[in-house]
Amino acid sequence: MDYNKLAELIFPDITKTVADLEERFPKRGLPEGAYVTRLAPSPTGYMHIGGLYAALISKKLSEQTGGVFYLRIEDTDKKRELEGGVEEILRSLADYDIAFDEGPFPGGEKAYGPYKQSERKEIYQICVKELMKKGYAYPCFCTAEELEAIRKEQEEKKADIGYYGEYAACRNLTYEEIEAKIRAGAPYVVRLKSPGNASAYITYQDPVRGTIEMPENQMDLVLLKSDGIPTYHFAHVVDDHFMRTSLVVRGDEWLASYPTHKQLFELCGFEQPGYVHIAPIMKMEGTTRRKLSKRKDPEAAVSYFLEQGFPAESVREYLLTIANSNYEEWHMANPQLTEDDFALSLEKMPVSGALFDMVKLTDVSREVISGFSIETCCEKILAWAKDYDADLYAFASGRKEMFLETIGLWKMSGKKVRKDVAKWSELMQMFDYLYLPQEKFEKTVSYELDEKYTVGQLTEAVEAYKKDLFLDTDNWFDRMKELGGPLGYCPNMKEYKKNPQDYKGSIADLCSIVRVAVTGHKNSPDLYTIMKALGEDTVRRRLDLFLASLS
Ligand code: GLU
């Protein structure tokens, strides 16, 4: 077979060569050891937590070595693509503060683009043409029925399933047969003519998993589909070569394809990049572990955490604790440093899938939020509420000073920074009596009442308080003591503890009753400040509402 002639028959319009591509996409002039990494998602309109995890690892590795991190959109499967899918990916990643040096976005189209596979058709065809000239590619005209018949035969013979060796019918077509089929308009794919032998083994050194032995690839896999678009395998080899990726960080579902990729790099005459195959994020179902699933688990989507009000920083921080088990210890030892200061190590990455642990994320997030200043919290809450909580947004944007004050009240109890909030939605639960419009509050309030108070006692206390709310004094607590004395609430805690039988309760009980009546909650930050914020009219309405609820 004259493969040069075959290549001209199949690709008459391709005049450029691989050498032209080598010149167009020269090696990047980066210092020794700098990683060029990438994220290569398909635009399915959905960003999986595993994608964010891979992005975080890839970005860190490039950043800490002074390399390049770019985004490549793998849109070769038009059936799976969703309208606006690329924008969704960019938005999700931006939400998590993952920025790229290069990619298909304004300002990102640099010399190694285009960064969407659908715009690189000619590049793939140049490379396949060259493989064909070397005798490593051929057109295959087999129909679905013919492929099915091959599969059946292999099953009966208990042979490996696939298109290879003696089963690869189109391997042996003559030039004339091929030409006749093409003239007749028969559809075809282009396959690799694999020189591999499945009884030979290759050795692969993975930084996470160590040395792995795998059989050589013997399959004549499809390089170009019938529409001239490449398969993942071929696009990976061409793109990662010409975009000059030096380290491919990808999910371990691709590990089994490594021998195919190694072979393709060799046959194309390209230097192979390094690889890291990362373990997926898992979930327990009953007693078995499984991957987080787009269909079954809301937490598989990165948008879920932001909707819930987890700050992006918390999710990133949590993912880093999965990526390197020493991260947490490092951060505790160096609380003043940020994740940017941490050197991520490939060797410390987990070999088997880590379980996604919501409790752990919550703990990490409480810690992260406690490190934010009051102003930072306010900014972040406002940004979150704008998209996810209209009532909170109305309050926070309409009553900025008051909002700042309540966040201050929540964050600091005495001199200690509170660590009780993991996501912003919890603040609405905490401050519903302040952030909700009155009508909504009235409909939803439930009083956290201590059983020890009788209805008569509650009514008496609230009626008495209602007469004078003391909202214009600096000494609210003293005034409450004066009010409580005649009602039988001991103003002095020590004295009360000594002789509780002499009193209805302590001053703390009286304040607690008023607190529940006004806010519904047993605990709240400084009640006086809260009542001032609510205003006299609202406080009175709340007290009436409470009294009405007793009868
Ligand atoms: N598009 C592939 C995926 O989403 C990319 C795998 C890779 O990073 O090479 O799984």
Coordinates of C-alpha atoms and ligand atoms in Angstrom, one line a residue:
M1 CA 0.0 0.0 0.0
D2 CA 1.2 3.5 -0.9
Y3 CA 0.4 5.3 2.3
N4 CA 1.4 8.7 0.9
K5 CA -1.1 8.2 -1.9
L6 CA -3.8 7.1 0.7
A7 CA -3.2 10.2 2.8
E8 CA -3.7 12.4 -0.2
L9 CA -6.9 10.6 -1.1
I10 CA -8.3 11.0 2.4
F11 CA -7.0 14.5 3.2
P12 CA -6.7 16.3 -0.2
D13 CA -7.1 19.7 1.3
I14 CA -4.6 19.4 4.1
T15 CA -1.4 20.9 2.9
K16 CA 0.3 21.9 6.2
T17 CA 2.5 19.4 8.1
V18 CA 3.3 18.5 11.7
A19 CA 6.6 20.5 11.2
D20 CA 4.5 23.6 10.5
L21 CA 2.6 23.0 13.7
E22 CA 5.8 22.5 15.6
E23 CA 6.9 25.9 14.4
R24 CA 3.5 27.6 15.1
F25 CA 3.3 26.2 18.6
P26 CA 6.9 26.3 19.8
K27 CA 8.0 24.9 23.2
R28 CA 7.2 27.3 25.9
G29 CA 10.2 29.2 27.2
L30 CA 9.7 28.3 30.9
P31 CA 12.2 27.6 33.5
E32 CA 13.1 24.0 34.3
G33 CA 10.5 22.3 36.5
A34 CA 7.7 24.8 35.7
Y35 CA 4.5 22.9 35.1
V36 CA 2.2 23.6 32.3
T37 CA -1.2 22.2 33.4
R38 CA -4.7 22.5 32.2
L39 CA -8.3 21.8 32.9
A40 CA -10.1 20.1 30.0
P41 CA -13.8 19.9 30.8
S42 CA -16.6 19.1 28.4
P43 CA -19.2 21.8 28.2
T44 CA -22.1 19.8 29.6
G45 CA -23.4 22.8 31.6
Y46 CA -22.4 21.2 34.8
M47 CA -19.3 21.5 37.0
H48 CA -18.7 18.5 39.1
I49 CA -16.9 18.8 42.4
G50 CA -14.2 16.4 40.9
G51 CA -13.6 19.0 38.2
L52 CA -13.0 21.7 40.7
Y53 CA -10.8 19.4 42.7
A54 CA -8.7 18.7 39.6
A55 CA -8.6 22.4 38.7
L56 CA -7.4 23.4 42.1
I57 CA -4.6 20.8 42.0
S58 CA -3.6 21.7 38.5
K59 CA -3.6 25.4 39.2
K60 CA -1.6 25.1 42.4
L61 CA 1.0 22.9 40.7
S62 CA 1.5 25.4 37.9
E63 CA 1.5 28.4 40.2
Q64 CA 4.0 27.0 42.7
T65 CA 6.4 26.2 39.9
G66 CA 6.0 29.4 37.9
G67 CA 4.2 27.6 35.1
V68 CA 1.1 28.1 33.1
F69 CA -2.5 26.9 33.8
Y70 CA -4.9 27.0 30.9
L71 CA -8.5 26.0 30.1
R72 CA -9.3 23.8 27.1
I73 CA -12.9 23.1 26.2
E74 CA -13.3 19.5 25.0
D75 CA -16.4 19.9 22.9
T76 CA -15.9 17.1 20.4
D77 CA -19.1 15.4 21.5
K78 CA -21.8 17.7 20.2
K79 CA -24.6 15.4 21.5
R80 CA -23.6 16.0 25.1
E81 CA -23.0 19.7 24.8
L82 CA -25.4 22.2 26.4
E83 CA -26.1 25.7 25.2
G84 CA -24.2 28.1 27.3
G85 CA -22.1 25.2 28.7
V86 CA -18.8 27.0 28.3
E87 CA -20.1 30.2 30.1
E88 CA -21.4 28.0 32.9
I89 CA -17.9 26.4 33.3
L90 CA -16.3 29.8 33.4
R91 CA -18.8 31.2 35.8
S92 CA -18.5 28.2 38.2
L93 CA -14.7 28.4 38.2
A94 CA -14.7 32.2 38.6
D95 CA -17.0 31.7 41.6
Y96 CA -14.3 29.6 43.2
D97 CA -11.6 32.1 42.2
I98 CA -10.0 29.7 39.7
A99 CA -8.5 31.9 37.0
F100 CA -6.6 30.7 33.9
D101 CA -3.6 32.2 32.2
E102 CA -5.0 31.1 28.8
G103 CA -8.3 29.8 27.5
P104 CA -11.4 30.5 25.4
F105 CA -12.5 33.8 27.0
P106 CA -11.8 37.5 26.4
G107 CA -8.1 38.1 27.0
G108 CA -7.3 34.4 27.2
E109 CA -6.8 33.6 23.5
K110 CA -3.0 33.4 23.4
A111 CA -0.6 31.8 21.0
Y112 CA -1.4 28.1 21.8
G113 CA -5.1 28.4 20.9
P114 CA -7.7 28.1 19.7
Y115 CA -8.7 26.6 23.1
K116 CA -11.9 24.9 22.0
Q117 CA -11.4 21.5 20.3
S118 CA -14.2 22.2 17.9
E119 CA -12.0 25.0 16.4
R120 CA -8.9 22.8 16.0
K121 CA -10.2 20.4 13.4
E122 CA -7.4 21.2 10.9
I123 CA -4.7 20.6 13.5
Y124 CA -6.0 17.1 14.2
Q125 CA -6.3 16.3 10.5
I126 CA -2.7 17.4 9.8
C127 CA -1.6 15.0 12.5
V128 CA -3.7 12.1 11.3
K129 CA -2.5 12.7 7.7
E130 CA 1.1 12.4 8.9
L131 CA 0.3 9.2 10.9
M132 CA -1.3 7.8 7.7
K133 CA 1.7 8.6 5.7
K134 CA 3.8 6.6 8.2
G135 CA 1.4 3.7 7.8
Y136 CA -0.3 4.0 11.2
A137 CA -3.7 5.1 10.2
Y138 CA -6.4 3.9 7.7
P139 CA -10.0 4.5 6.9
C140 CA -12.5 2.0 8.2
F141 CA -15.9 1.6 6.5
C142 CA -17.4 -1.0 8.9
T143 CA -21.0 -0.5 9.7
A144 CA -22.6 -0.9 13.1
E145 CA -23.8 -4.3 12.1
E146 CA -20.4 -5.5 10.9
L147 CA -18.8 -4.3 14.2
E148 CA -21.5 -6.2 16.1
A149 CA -20.8 -9.4 14.1
I150 CA -17.1 -9.0 15.0
R151 CA -18.0 -8.6 18.7
K152 CA -20.1 -11.8 18.6
E153 CA -17.4 -13.8 17.0
Q154 CA -14.9 -12.6 19.6
E155 CA -17.3 -13.5 22.4
E156 CA -17.7 -17.0 21.0
K157 CA -14.0 -17.5 20.7
K158 CA -13.4 -15.8 24.1
A159 CA -11.0 -13.4 22.4
D160 CA -10.4 -9.8 23.5
I161 CA -13.3 -7.6 22.4
G162 CA -12.4 -4.8 20.0
Y163 CA -11.2 -3.9 16.6
Y164 CA -7.6 -5.2 16.2
G165 CA -5.3 -7.6 14.4
E166 CA -7.1 -10.3 12.4
Y167 CA -10.5 -8.9 13.3
A168 CA -9.7 -5.5 11.8
A169 CA -11.3 -6.1 8.5
C170 CA -10.5 -2.7 6.9
R171 CA -6.8 -3.0 7.7
N172 CA -6.2 -5.0 4.6
L173 CA -8.2 -3.1 2.1
T174 CA -6.3 -2.2 -1.0
Y175 CA -5.9 1.4 -2.2
E176 CA -8.3 0.6 -5.1
E177 CA -11.0 -0.8 -2.7
I178 CA -10.7 2.3 -0.5
E179 CA -10.9 4.6 -3.4
A180 CA -14.0 2.9 -4.8
K181 CA -15.8 3.1 -1.5
I182 CA -14.9 6.8 -1.1
R183 CA -16.1 7.6 -4.6
A184 CA -19.3 5.7 -3.8
G185 CA -19.8 8.1 -0.8
A186 CA -19.4 5.4 1.9
P187 CA -19.0 6.9 5.4
Y188 CA -15.9 6.0 7.2
V189 CA -13.8 6.7 10.3
V190 CA -10.1 6.9 10.5
R191 CA -8.5 4.3 12.8
L192 CA -5.1 3.8 14.3
K193 CA -3.1 0.8 12.8
S194 CA -1.8 -0.3 16.2
P195 CA 1.6 -2.0 16.1
G196 CA 1.0 -3.0 19.7
N197 CA 1.0 -6.5 21.2
A198 CA -1.3 -7.2 24.1
S199 CA 0.9 -9.9 25.6
A200 CA 3.8 -7.3 26.0
Y201 CA 3.7 -5.0 29.0
I202 CA 4.6 -1.4 29.5
T203 CA 5.6 0.2 32.7
Y204 CA 4.0 3.4 33.9
Q205 CA 5.3 5.5 36.7
D206 CA 2.5 7.5 38.4
P207 CA 3.6 10.0 41.0
V208 CA 0.6 9.1 43.1
R209 CA 0.3 5.4 42.5
G210 CA 3.9 4.3 41.9
T211 CA 4.9 1.8 39.3
I212 CA 2.1 0.2 37.3
E213 CA 2.4 -2.5 34.6
M214 CA -0.2 -2.6 31.9
P215 CA -0.5 -4.5 28.6
E216 CA 0.4 -2.7 25.5
N217 CA -2.4 -1.3 23.4
Q218 CA -3.3 -3.5 20.4
M219 CA -6.6 -1.9 19.5
D220 CA -7.1 0.0 16.2
L221 CA -9.0 2.7 18.0
V222 CA -10.9 5.4 16.2
L223 CA -8.8 8.6 15.7
L224 CA -11.3 10.6 13.7
K225 CA -15.0 10.0 13.7
S226 CA -17.0 10.1 10.5
D227 CA -17.5 13.8 10.8
G228 CA -13.7 14.4 11.0
I229 CA -13.9 15.2 14.7
P230 CA -11.3 13.4 16.8
T231 CA -12.0 11.1 19.8
Y232 CA -10.8 12.1 23.2
H233 CA -7.7 9.9 22.9
F234 CA -6.4 11.5 19.8
A235 CA -7.4 15.0 20.7
H236 CA -5.6 14.6 24.1
V237 CA -2.4 13.6 22.4
V238 CA -2.4 16.4 19.8
D239 CA -3.6 19.1 22.1
D240 CA -1.4 18.4 25.1
H241 CA 1.5 18.2 22.7
F242 CA 0.9 21.4 20.8
M243 CA -0.3 23.3 23.8
R244 CA 2.9 22.1 25.5
T245 CA 1.3 20.7 28.6
S246 CA 4.0 19.2 30.8
L247 CA 1.8 17.6 33.4
V248 CA -1.6 16.1 32.7
V249 CA -3.7 16.0 35.9
R250 CA -6.8 13.9 35.3
G251 CA -9.3 11.6 36.9
D252 CA -8.2 8.0 37.4
E253 CA -10.9 6.7 35.0
W254 CA -8.3 7.6 32.3
L255 CA -5.6 5.4 33.8
A256 CA -6.6 2.4 31.8
S257 CA -6.2 4.4 28.6
Y258 CA -2.6 5.3 29.4
P259 CA -1.1 2.6 27.2
T260 CA -3.1 3.9 24.2
H261 CA -1.9 7.4 24.9
K262 CA 1.7 6.4 25.3
Q263 CA 1.6 4.5 22.0
L264 CA -0.1 7.5 20.2
F265 CA 2.6 9.9 21.5
E266 CA 5.3 7.6 20.3
L267 CA 3.8 7.0 16.8
C268 CA 3.2 10.7 16.4
G269 CA 6.8 11.4 17.4
F270 CA 5.8 13.6 20.3
E271 CA 7.4 13.8 23.7
Q272 CA 5.0 12.6 26.3
P273 CA 4.0 14.8 29.2
G274 CA 3.9 13.7 32.8
Y275 CA 0.7 12.3 34.2
V276 CA -1.1 12.3 37.6
H277 CA -4.2 10.3 37.9
I278 CA -6.2 11.6 40.8
A279 CA -8.6 9.6 42.9
P280 CA -12.3 10.5 42.6
I281 CA -14.3 12.0 45.4
M282 CA -16.6 9.3 46.8
K283 CA -19.7 8.8 48.9
M284 CA -20.9 5.9 51.1
E285 CA -24.1 4.2 50.0
G286 CA -25.0 1.6 52.5
T287 CA -21.8 -0.2 53.0
T288 CA -20.3 0.5 49.6
R289 CA -18.3 3.4 48.3
R290 CA -19.3 5.0 45.0
K291 CA -18.3 8.1 43.1
L292 CA -20.3 11.2 43.7
S293 CA -22.9 11.1 41.0
K294 CA -24.4 14.0 39.1
R295 CA -27.7 12.2 39.0
K296 CA -28.1 11.2 42.6
D297 CA -26.1 13.7 44.7
P298 CA -26.8 17.4 44.9
E299 CA -23.4 17.9 46.4
A300 CA -21.7 16.6 43.3
A301 CA -22.3 20.0 41.6
V302 CA -20.0 22.8 42.7
S303 CA -23.0 25.3 42.5
Y304 CA -24.6 23.4 45.4
F305 CA -22.2 24.7 48.0
L306 CA -22.5 28.3 46.9
E307 CA -26.3 28.1 46.9
Q308 CA -26.1 26.8 50.5
G309 CA -23.9 29.7 51.4
F310 CA -20.6 28.1 52.0
P311 CA -17.9 30.6 51.1
A312 CA -15.8 29.4 48.1
E313 CA -12.7 29.7 50.4
S314 CA -14.2 27.0 52.6
V315 CA -14.8 24.5 49.8
R316 CA -11.3 25.2 48.4
E317 CA -9.7 24.7 51.8
Y318 CA -11.7 21.5 52.3
L319 CA -10.6 20.1 48.9
L320 CA -7.0 20.9 49.8
T321 CA -7.3 18.8 52.9
I322 CA -8.3 15.9 50.7
A323 CA -5.6 16.6 48.2
N324 CA -2.8 16.5 50.7
S325 CA -3.3 14.9 54.1
N326 CA -0.7 17.2 55.7
Y327 CA -2.5 20.4 54.6
E328 CA -4.6 20.7 57.7
E329 CA -1.7 20.2 60.1
W330 CA 0.3 22.7 58.1
H331 CA -2.4 25.3 58.3
M332 CA -2.9 24.8 62.0
A333 CA 0.8 25.3 62.6
N334 CA 0.8 28.3 60.3
P335 CA -2.5 30.1 60.8
Q336 CA -1.2 33.4 59.5
L337 CA -0.3 31.8 56.1
T338 CA -2.8 31.2 53.3
E339 CA -3.3 28.3 50.9
D340 CA -1.1 30.1 48.4
D341 CA 1.9 29.5 50.8
F342 CA 1.3 25.8 50.9
A343 CA 3.4 23.6 48.6
L344 CA 1.2 20.9 47.2
S345 CA 2.9 17.6 46.8
L346 CA 2.1 14.9 44.3
E347 CA 3.5 12.2 46.5
K348 CA 1.1 13.0 49.3
M349 CA -2.1 12.8 47.2
P350 CA -4.5 10.0 48.1
V351 CA -4.3 6.8 46.1
S352 CA -7.9 5.7 46.8
G353 CA -11.0 7.8 46.5
A354 CA -11.6 10.1 49.5
L355 CA -15.0 10.2 51.0
F356 CA -16.8 13.5 50.7
D357 CA -17.4 14.5 54.3
M358 CA -20.0 17.2 54.9
V359 CA -19.3 17.3 58.7
K360 CA -15.6 18.0 57.9
L361 CA -16.5 20.7 55.4
T362 CA -18.7 22.3 58.0
D363 CA -15.9 22.3 60.5
V364 CA -13.4 23.7 58.0
S365 CA -15.9 26.3 57.0
R366 CA -16.6 27.5 60.6
E367 CA -12.8 27.9 61.0
V368 CA -12.5 29.8 57.6
I369 CA -15.4 32.1 58.4
S370 CA -14.1 32.8 61.9
G371 CA -11.0 34.1 60.2
F372 CA -12.9 36.7 58.1
S373 CA -13.2 40.2 59.4
I374 CA -16.7 41.6 60.1
E375 CA -16.4 43.7 56.9
T376 CA -15.4 40.7 54.8
C377 CA -18.3 38.7 56.2
C378 CA -20.7 41.6 55.4
E379 CA -19.4 41.8 51.8
K380 CA -19.6 38.1 51.3
I381 CA -23.1 37.7 52.9
L382 CA -24.4 40.5 50.7
A383 CA -23.0 38.9 47.6
W384 CA -24.5 35.6 48.5
A385 CA -27.9 37.0 49.6
K386 CA -28.2 38.9 46.3
D387 CA -28.6 35.6 44.5
Y388 CA -30.1 33.3 47.2
D389 CA -32.0 35.2 49.9
A390 CA -34.1 38.2 48.9
D391 CA -35.1 39.0 52.5
L392 CA -31.6 39.0 53.8
Y393 CA -30.4 41.0 50.8
A394 CA -33.1 43.6 51.4
F395 CA -32.1 44.0 55.0
A396 CA -28.3 44.0 54.4
S397 CA -28.5 46.5 51.5
G398 CA -31.2 48.7 53.0
R399 CA -29.9 48.9 56.5
K400 CA -26.1 48.7 56.0
E401 CA -25.1 50.0 59.4
M402 CA -27.5 47.9 61.3
F403 CA -26.4 44.9 59.3
L404 CA -22.7 45.5 60.1
E405 CA -23.7 45.9 63.7
T406 CA -25.5 42.5 63.9
I407 CA -22.6 40.7 62.1
G408 CA -20.4 42.3 64.7
L409 CA -22.7 41.1 67.5
W410 CA -22.6 37.6 66.1
K411 CA -18.9 37.4 65.5
M412 CA -17.6 38.5 68.8
S413 CA -18.8 37.1 72.0
G414 CA -16.7 39.0 74.5
K415 CA -13.2 38.8 73.1
K416 CA -13.6 35.4 71.6
V417 CA -14.4 35.0 67.9
R418 CA -17.4 32.8 67.4
K419 CA -17.1 29.7 65.3
D420 CA -20.7 28.7 65.0
V421 CA -21.5 29.6 61.4
A422 CA -20.4 27.4 58.5
K423 CA -22.6 28.8 55.7
W424 CA -24.3 32.2 55.3
S425 CA -27.8 30.7 55.3
E426 CA -27.3 29.9 59.0
L427 CA -27.3 33.7 59.7
M428 CA -30.8 34.0 58.5
Q429 CA -31.9 31.3 60.9
M430 CA -30.0 33.1 63.6
F431 CA -31.3 36.6 62.9
D432 CA -34.7 35.8 61.4
Y433 CA -36.4 38.1 63.9
L434 CA -34.4 41.0 62.5
Y435 CA -33.8 40.2 58.8
L436 CA -37.3 38.9 58.0
P437 CA -40.1 41.4 57.2
Q438 CA -42.5 41.5 60.2
E439 CA -45.3 39.7 58.4
K440 CA -43.1 36.9 57.4
F441 CA -41.7 36.6 60.9
E442 CA -45.2 36.5 62.4
K443 CA -46.1 33.6 60.2
T444 CA -43.0 31.6 60.9
V445 CA -42.1 32.3 64.5
S446 CA -42.0 29.4 67.0
Y447 CA -41.1 30.2 70.5
E448 CA -38.2 28.4 72.2
L449 CA -39.8 28.4 75.5
D450 CA -38.4 26.8 78.6
E451 CA -41.0 24.5 80.1
K452 CA -40.4 25.8 83.6
Y453 CA -42.3 29.1 83.0
T454 CA -46.0 29.0 83.5
V455 CA -48.4 30.8 81.2
G456 CA -49.4 33.1 84.1
Q457 CA -45.8 34.0 84.8
L458 CA -45.0 34.7 81.2
T459 CA -48.1 36.9 80.7
E460 CA -47.3 38.8 83.9
A461 CA -43.7 39.4 82.9
V462 CA -44.4 40.5 79.4
E463 CA -47.3 42.7 80.3
A464 CA -45.1 44.4 82.9
Y465 CA -42.3 44.9 80.4
K466 CA -44.7 46.2 77.7
K467 CA -45.5 49.2 79.9
D468 CA -42.1 50.6 79.5
L469 CA -39.5 49.1 77.1
F470 CA -36.6 51.3 78.3
L471 CA -35.3 51.7 74.8
D472 CA -34.0 55.2 75.4
T473 CA -31.6 54.4 78.3
D474 CA -28.0 53.4 78.6
N475 CA -28.9 51.2 81.6
W476 CA -31.4 48.8 80.2
F477 CA -30.2 46.0 82.4
D478 CA -30.4 48.1 85.5
R479 CA -33.9 49.1 84.6
M480 CA -34.9 45.5 84.1
K481 CA -33.6 44.7 87.6
E482 CA -35.8 47.5 88.9
L483 CA -38.8 46.1 87.0
G484 CA -38.1 42.5 88.1
G485 CA -37.7 43.1 91.8
P486 CA -41.3 43.8 92.7
L487 CA -42.4 40.9 90.3
G488 CA -40.3 38.5 92.3
Y489 CA -37.2 38.2 90.0
C490 CA -34.0 38.4 92.1
P491 CA -31.7 41.1 90.7
N492 CA -28.6 39.5 92.1
M493 CA -27.5 36.1 90.7
K494 CA -25.4 35.1 93.7
E495 CA -28.2 35.8 96.1
Y496 CA -30.6 33.9 93.8
K497 CA -28.3 30.9 93.7
K498 CA -28.2 30.8 97.5
N499 CA -32.0 31.1 98.0
P500 CA -33.9 30.2 94.8
Q501 CA -36.9 29.2 96.8
D502 CA -37.5 32.8 97.8
Y503 CA -38.0 34.0 94.1
K504 CA -40.0 33.4 91.0
G505 CA -36.7 33.4 89.2
S506 CA -33.6 35.5 88.6
I507 CA -33.1 38.6 86.5
A508 CA -31.7 36.3 83.9
D509 CA -35.1 34.5 83.7
L510 CA -36.9 37.8 83.2
C511 CA -34.6 38.8 80.4
S512 CA -34.9 35.4 78.9
I513 CA -38.7 35.7 78.8
V514 CA -38.5 39.0 77.1
R515 CA -35.9 37.7 74.7
V516 CA -38.1 34.8 73.6
A517 CA -41.1 37.1 73.3
V518 CA -39.3 39.5 71.0
T519 CA -37.1 37.2 69.0
G520 CA -38.6 33.7 69.4
H521 CA -35.1 32.5 70.3
K522 CA -33.7 31.4 73.6
N523 CA -30.3 32.8 72.7
S524 CA -29.4 35.9 70.9
P525 CA -26.7 38.5 70.9
D526 CA -27.3 41.6 73.1
L527 CA -31.1 42.0 73.3
Y528 CA -31.1 45.7 73.9
T529 CA -29.2 46.4 70.6
I530 CA -31.6 44.1 68.8
M531 CA -34.7 45.8 70.2
K532 CA -33.2 49.2 69.2
A533 CA -32.7 47.9 65.7
L534 CA -36.3 46.6 65.5
G535 CA -37.7 49.9 66.8
E536 CA -40.4 50.5 69.4
D537 CA -43.4 49.7 67.3
T538 CA -42.1 46.4 66.1
V539 CA -41.1 45.4 69.6
R540 CA -44.6 46.2 70.9
R541 CA -46.1 44.2 68.1
R542 CA -43.9 41.3 68.9
L543 CA -44.8 41.4 72.6
D544 CA -48.5 41.4 71.6
L545 CA -48.0 38.6 69.2
F546 CA -46.3 36.6 72.0
L547 CA -49.1 37.3 74.5
A548 CA -51.7 36.2 71.9
S549 CA -49.8 33.0 71.3
L550 CA -50.1 32.1 75.0
S551 CA -53.9 32.3 75.1
Ligands
GLU1 N1 -12.7 16.0 28.8 C1 -12.1 15.0 29.7 C2 -13.0 14.8 30.9 O1 -13.8 15.7 31.1 C3 -10.8 15.5 30.1 C4 -9.9 14.5 30.7 C5 -8.5 15.1 30.8 O2 -8.3 15.9 31.7 O3 -7.6 14.8 30.0 O4 -13.0 13.8 31.5

